Short mmCIF file of C-alpha atoms and ligand atoms in Angstrom, two decimals:
data_model
loop_
_atom_site.label_atom_id
_atom_site.label_comp_id
_atom_site.label_asym_id
_atom_site.label_seq_id
_atom_site.Cartn_x
_atom_site.Cartn_y
_atom_site.Cartn_z
CA MET A 1325 12.33 -0.27 15.37
CA ALA A 1326 12.95 2.55 12.87
CA ILE A 1327 10.81 4.95 11.27
CA ARG A 1328 11.61 6.25 7.79
CA THR A 1329 10.79 9.52 6.29
CA ILE A 1330 7.50 9.19 4.34
CA ARG A 1331 7.97 10.67 0.76
CA LEU A 1332 5.32 13.42 -0.06
CA GLU A 1333 3.14 13.87 -3.21
CA ASP A 1334 5.63 15.87 -5.13
CA ASP A 1335 8.47 13.58 -4.77
CA PRO A 1336 9.29 11.81 -8.27
CA VAL A 1337 10.07 8.39 -6.56
CA LEU A 1338 6.26 8.19 -6.09
CA GLY A 1339 5.71 8.19 -9.94
CA LYS A 1340 8.16 5.47 -10.90
CA LYS A 1341 7.63 1.60 -11.22
CA CYS A 1342 9.02 -0.64 -8.63
CA ARG A 1343 11.17 -3.68 -9.24
CA PRO A 1344 10.06 -7.18 -7.94
CA VAL A 1345 11.89 -8.64 -4.77
CA GLU A 1346 14.00 -11.55 -6.12
CA LYS A 1347 14.95 -12.95 -2.85
CA MET A 1348 14.66 -12.37 0.92
CA THR A 1349 17.70 -10.43 2.38
CA ASP A 1350 18.36 -8.77 5.71
CA LYS A 1351 17.78 -5.58 3.96
CA ILE A 1352 14.40 -6.30 2.83
CA HIS A 1353 13.50 -7.82 6.31
CA GLN A 1354 14.70 -4.57 7.77
CA LEU A 1355 12.61 -2.56 5.17
CA ILE A 1356 9.38 -4.49 6.12
CA ASP A 1357 9.96 -3.99 9.78
CA ASP A 1358 10.87 -0.21 9.35
CA MET A 1359 7.54 0.19 6.97
CA LEU A 1360 5.38 -1.38 9.64
CA ASP A 1361 6.73 0.78 12.30
CA THR A 1362 6.40 3.95 9.95
CA MET A 1363 2.78 3.05 9.17
CA TYR A 1364 1.68 2.46 12.80
CA GLU A 1365 3.49 5.48 13.92
CA ALA A 1366 1.58 7.58 11.12
CA ASN A 1367 -1.76 5.90 12.03
CA GLY A 1368 -2.04 4.73 8.50
CA VAL A 1369 -3.50 1.36 7.17
CA GLY A 1370 -1.23 0.62 4.39
CA LEU A 1371 2.31 1.69 3.28
CA ALA A 1372 4.09 0.78 -0.08
CA ALA A 1373 7.99 0.72 -0.25
CA PRO A 1374 8.14 3.71 -2.93
CA GLN A 1375 6.57 5.82 0.15
CA VAL A 1376 9.73 5.54 1.76
CA GLY A 1377 12.09 5.79 -1.21
CA ILE A 1378 12.51 2.14 -2.13
CA LEU A 1379 11.61 1.07 -5.42
CA LYS A 1380 10.87 -2.65 -4.55
CA LYS A 1381 7.32 -4.44 -4.84
CA VAL A 1382 6.74 -4.44 -1.07
CA VAL A 1383 3.65 -3.47 0.73
CA VAL A 1384 2.32 -3.57 4.29
CA ILE A 1385 -1.46 -3.20 5.15
CA ASP A 1386 -3.21 -3.21 8.50
CA VAL A 1387 -6.82 -2.25 8.60
CA GLY A 1388 -7.26 -3.50 12.28
CA ASP A 1389 -6.99 -7.32 11.73
CA GLY A 1390 -3.27 -7.65 12.10
CA PRO A 1391 -0.44 -6.67 9.69
CA ILE A 1392 -0.39 -8.09 6.16
CA VAL A 1393 2.92 -8.17 4.32
CA LEU A 1394 2.67 -8.35 0.57
CA ILE A 1395 5.86 -9.00 -1.63
CA ASN A 1396 5.43 -8.83 -5.39
CA PRO A 1397 1.68 -8.57 -5.19
CA GLN A 1398 -0.57 -8.92 -8.12
CA ILE A 1399 -4.44 -8.72 -8.24
CA LEU A 1400 -6.10 -12.05 -9.43
CA GLU A 1401 -9.82 -10.90 -9.09
CA THR A 1402 -11.97 -8.43 -8.58
CA GLU A 1403 -15.78 -7.84 -8.18
CA GLY A 1404 -18.19 -5.24 -7.41
CA GLU A 1405 -17.62 -1.46 -6.75
CA GLN A 1406 -17.35 0.88 -3.83
CA THR A 1407 -17.07 4.63 -4.03
CA GLY A 1408 -15.80 6.46 -1.01
CA ASP A 1409 -13.18 8.76 0.64
CA GLU A 1410 -9.49 7.66 0.31
CA GLY A 1411 -6.43 9.29 1.51
CA CYS A 1412 -2.54 8.54 1.64
CA LEU A 1413 0.21 9.13 4.19
CA SER A 1414 1.97 10.83 1.21
CA VAL A 1415 -0.73 13.34 0.94
CA PRO A 1416 -1.13 14.23 4.41
CA GLY A 1417 -4.57 16.04 5.69
CA MET A 1418 -6.21 15.42 2.40
CA ALA A 1419 -8.85 13.00 1.12
CA GLY A 1420 -10.80 12.34 -2.16
CA GLU A 1421 -13.47 10.22 -3.40
CA VAL A 1422 -12.25 7.11 -5.49
CA THR A 1423 -14.19 4.32 -6.83
CA ARG A 1424 -12.52 0.79 -6.28
CA PRO A 1425 -13.61 -2.74 -6.62
CA ASN A 1426 -15.51 -4.12 -3.38
CA TYR A 1427 -13.70 -7.37 -3.42
CA VAL A 1428 -10.27 -8.07 -4.34
CA LYS A 1429 -8.13 -11.28 -4.39
CA VAL A 1430 -4.34 -10.81 -4.27
CA LYS A 1431 -1.56 -13.41 -4.65
CA ALA A 1432 1.52 -12.39 -3.26
CA MET A 1433 4.61 -13.72 -1.21
CA ASN A 1434 5.14 -13.54 2.45
CA GLU A 1435 8.31 -12.66 4.24
CA ASN A 1436 9.62 -16.32 3.71
CA MET A 1437 9.07 -15.77 -0.01
CA GLU A 1438 6.26 -18.22 0.16
CA VAL A 1439 3.44 -17.76 -2.24
CA PHE A 1440 -0.15 -17.08 -0.65
CA GLU A 1441 -3.36 -15.73 -1.65
CA VAL A 1442 -5.52 -13.20 0.48
CA GLU A 1443 -8.91 -11.70 -0.16
CA GLY A 1444 -10.65 -8.73 1.35
CA THR A 1445 -13.72 -6.51 1.03
CA GLU A 1446 -14.38 -2.89 1.69
CA LEU A 1447 -11.58 -1.15 3.21
CA LEU A 1448 -9.07 -4.16 2.74
CA ALA A 1449 -10.03 -4.32 -0.87
CA ARG A 1450 -9.53 -0.54 -1.16
CA ALA A 1451 -6.03 -0.75 0.62
CA PHE A 1452 -4.87 -3.68 -1.68
CA CYS A 1453 -5.60 -1.59 -4.77
CA HIS A 1454 -4.18 1.71 -3.41
CA GLU A 1455 -1.03 0.23 -2.23
CA ILE A 1456 -0.60 -2.06 -5.37
CA ASP A 1457 -1.12 1.08 -7.42
CA HIS A 1458 1.78 2.82 -5.44
CA LEU A 1459 3.99 0.04 -7.05
CA ASP A 1460 3.26 1.13 -10.52
CA GLY A 1461 3.73 4.70 -9.55
CA ILE A 1462 0.08 5.44 -9.54
CA MET A 1463 -1.29 7.89 -6.80
CA TYR A 1464 -4.90 7.75 -5.75
CA THR A 1465 -4.91 11.59 -6.54
CA SER A 1466 -4.85 10.70 -10.20
CA LEU A 1467 -8.26 8.70 -9.68
CA VAL A 1468 -10.11 11.19 -7.69
CA LYS A 1469 -13.45 12.52 -9.03
CA GLY A 1470 -14.32 16.03 -7.75
CA GLY A 1471 -11.15 16.93 -6.22
CA LEU A 1472 -9.37 16.58 -2.91
CA HIS A 1473 -10.85 17.99 0.54
CA PRO A 1474 -9.23 18.41 3.79
CA VAL A 1475 -9.69 15.66 6.42
CA GLU A 1476 -9.06 15.58 10.32
CA TYR A 1477 -7.71 12.12 10.32
CA GLN A 1478 -5.70 9.84 7.91
CA ASP A 1479 -6.93 6.54 7.11
CA GLU A 1480 -4.70 5.30 4.41
NI1 NI B 1895 -0.71 5.79 -0.48
#
Protein backbone atom coordinates (compact mmCIF):
# COMPACT_ATOMS: atom_id res chain seq x y z
CA MET A 1 0.00 0.00 0.00
CA ALA A 2 1.36 3.35 -0.97
CA ILE A 3 -0.25 6.73 -0.88
CA ARG A 4 0.90 9.08 -3.60
CA THR A 5 0.88 12.85 -3.42
CA ILE A 6 -2.18 14.37 -5.06
CA ARG A 7 -1.25 17.24 -7.36
CA LEU A 8 -3.16 20.43 -6.79
CA GLU A 9 -4.96 22.71 -9.19
CA ASP A 10 -2.04 24.97 -10.11
CA ASP A 11 0.24 22.04 -11.03
CA PRO A 12 0.93 22.17 -14.81
CA VAL A 13 0.74 18.36 -15.06
CA LEU A 14 -3.04 18.63 -14.64
CA GLY A 15 -3.33 20.58 -17.89
CA LYS A 16 -1.52 18.03 -20.04
CA LYS A 17 -2.86 15.25 -22.25
CA CYS A 18 -2.15 11.66 -21.23
CA ARG A 19 -0.64 8.91 -23.34
CA PRO A 20 -2.40 5.57 -23.75
CA VAL A 21 -1.13 2.51 -21.88
CA GLU A 22 0.38 0.19 -24.52
CA LYS A 23 0.93 -2.85 -22.31
CA MET A 24 0.46 -3.84 -18.72
CA THR A 25 3.65 -3.69 -16.70
CA ASP A 26 4.50 -4.09 -13.01
CA LYS A 27 4.85 -0.32 -12.90
CA ILE A 28 1.31 0.25 -14.19
CA HIS A 29 -0.04 -2.40 -11.81
CA GLN A 30 1.66 -0.58 -8.95
CA LEU A 31 0.28 2.74 -10.20
CA ILE A 32 -3.29 1.35 -10.18
CA ASP A 33 -2.90 -0.09 -6.66
CA ASP A 34 -1.44 3.17 -5.38
CA MET A 35 -4.17 5.23 -7.08
CA LEU A 36 -6.86 3.13 -5.37
CA ASP A 37 -5.13 3.51 -1.99
CA THR A 38 -4.72 7.24 -2.55
CA MET A 39 -8.36 7.71 -3.60
CA TYR A 40 -9.75 5.75 -0.63
CA GLU A 41 -7.45 7.48 1.85
CA ALA A 42 -8.65 10.87 0.54
CA ASN A 43 -12.32 9.73 0.62
CA GLY A 44 -12.66 10.42 -3.08
CA VAL A 45 -14.88 8.65 -5.61
CA GLY A 46 -12.43 8.94 -8.48
CA LEU A 47 -8.82 9.62 -9.33
CA ALA A 48 -6.98 10.00 -12.63
CA ALA A 49 -3.27 9.27 -13.15
CA PRO A 50 -2.25 12.90 -13.86
CA GLN A 51 -3.50 13.75 -10.37
CA VAL A 52 -0.56 11.74 -9.04
CA GLY A 53 1.76 13.17 -11.68
CA ILE A 54 1.61 10.33 -14.24
CA LEU A 55 0.56 11.21 -17.80
CA LYS A 56 -0.99 7.83 -18.62
CA LYS A 57 -4.60 7.04 -19.44
CA VAL A 58 -5.49 5.35 -16.16
CA VAL A 59 -8.55 6.11 -14.02
CA VAL A 60 -9.92 4.59 -10.83
CA ILE A 61 -13.47 5.15 -9.63
CA ASP A 62 -15.53 3.91 -6.71
CA VAL A 63 -18.90 5.52 -6.10
CA GLY A 64 -19.68 2.97 -3.39
CA ASP A 65 -20.22 -0.15 -5.49
CA GLY A 66 -16.60 -1.31 -5.59
CA PRO A 67 -13.58 -0.22 -7.57
CA ILE A 68 -13.66 0.34 -11.32
CA VAL A 69 -10.32 0.52 -13.13
CA LEU A 70 -10.37 2.15 -16.57
CA ILE A 71 -7.34 1.96 -18.85
CA ASN A 72 -7.46 3.99 -22.07
CA PRO A 73 -11.15 4.83 -21.51
CA GLN A 74 -13.33 6.43 -24.14
CA ILE A 75 -16.91 7.58 -23.94
CA LEU A 76 -19.10 5.68 -26.42
CA GLU A 77 -22.51 7.09 -25.64
CA THR A 78 -24.17 9.72 -23.51
CA GLU A 79 -27.77 10.53 -22.79
CA GLY A 80 -29.72 13.11 -20.86
CA GLU A 81 -28.42 15.77 -18.56
CA GLN A 82 -27.75 16.35 -14.87
CA THR A 83 -26.70 19.55 -13.16
CA GLY A 84 -25.15 19.46 -9.73
CA ASP A 85 -22.17 20.10 -7.53
CA GLU A 86 -18.90 18.51 -8.45
CA GLY A 87 -15.59 18.48 -6.63
CA CYS A 88 -12.07 17.20 -7.23
CA LEU A 89 -9.31 15.90 -4.95
CA SER A 90 -6.98 18.35 -6.72
CA VAL A 91 -9.16 21.26 -5.61
CA PRO A 92 -9.67 20.39 -1.95
CA GLY A 93 -12.55 21.89 -0.02
CA MET A 94 -14.28 23.39 -3.05
CA ALA A 95 -17.19 22.49 -5.32
CA GLY A 96 -19.01 24.01 -8.23
CA GLU A 97 -22.02 23.32 -10.38
CA VAL A 98 -21.39 21.39 -13.58
CA THR A 99 -23.83 20.02 -16.15
CA ARG A 100 -23.00 16.49 -17.32
CA PRO A 101 -24.84 13.74 -19.18
CA ASN A 102 -27.04 11.64 -16.89
CA TYR A 103 -26.07 8.41 -18.62
CA VAL A 104 -22.64 7.49 -19.93
CA LYS A 105 -21.33 4.34 -21.57
CA VAL A 106 -17.56 3.84 -21.53
CA LYS A 107 -15.26 1.46 -23.35
CA ALA A 108 -11.94 0.75 -21.65
CA MET A 109 -9.45 -1.96 -20.77
CA ASN A 110 -9.16 -3.66 -17.41
CA GLU A 111 -5.97 -4.54 -15.53
CA ASN A 112 -5.51 -7.55 -17.83
CA MET A 113 -5.78 -5.25 -20.87
CA GLU A 114 -9.11 -6.87 -21.81
CA VAL A 115 -11.60 -4.55 -23.47
CA PHE A 116 -14.88 -4.10 -21.64
CA GLU A 117 -17.81 -1.72 -21.56
CA VAL A 118 -19.35 -0.18 -18.50
CA GLU A 119 -22.28 2.17 -18.11
CA GLY A 120 -23.48 4.41 -15.37
CA THR A 121 -26.02 7.03 -14.44
CA GLU A 122 -26.04 9.96 -12.04
CA LEU A 123 -22.90 10.06 -9.83
CA LEU A 124 -21.15 7.29 -11.78
CA ALA A 125 -21.86 9.01 -15.11
CA ARG A 126 -20.53 12.24 -13.64
CA ALA A 127 -17.40 10.47 -12.37
CA PHE A 128 -16.74 8.89 -15.79
CA CYS A 129 -16.88 12.34 -17.44
CA HIS A 130 -14.86 14.09 -14.74
CA GLU A 131 -12.06 11.51 -14.66
CA ILE A 132 -11.84 11.04 -18.43
CA ASP A 133 -11.62 14.85 -18.75
CA HIS A 134 -8.54 14.71 -16.50
CA LEU A 135 -6.83 12.50 -19.11
CA ASP A 136 -7.29 15.32 -21.64
CA GLY A 137 -5.98 17.93 -19.22
CA ILE A 138 -9.45 19.33 -18.54
CA MET A 139 -10.30 20.38 -14.99
CA TYR A 140 -13.95 20.57 -13.92
CA THR A 141 -13.28 24.12 -12.75
CA SER A 142 -13.21 25.19 -16.40
CA LEU A 143 -16.79 23.88 -16.79
CA VAL A 144 -18.27 25.38 -13.64
CA LYS A 145 -21.05 27.88 -14.01
CA GLY A 146 -21.41 30.43 -11.24
CA GLY A 147 -18.05 29.93 -9.56
CA LEU A 148 -16.70 27.64 -6.87
CA HIS A 149 -17.88 27.51 -3.29
CA PRO A 150 -16.45 25.85 -0.18
CA VAL A 151 -17.69 22.42 0.95
CA GLU A 152 -17.18 20.52 4.18
CA TYR A 153 -16.71 17.21 2.41
CA GLN A 154 -15.12 15.90 -0.77
CA ASP A 155 -17.12 13.71 -3.08
CA GLU A 156 -14.79 13.44 -6.06
NI1 LIG B 1 -10.79 15.48 -10.33
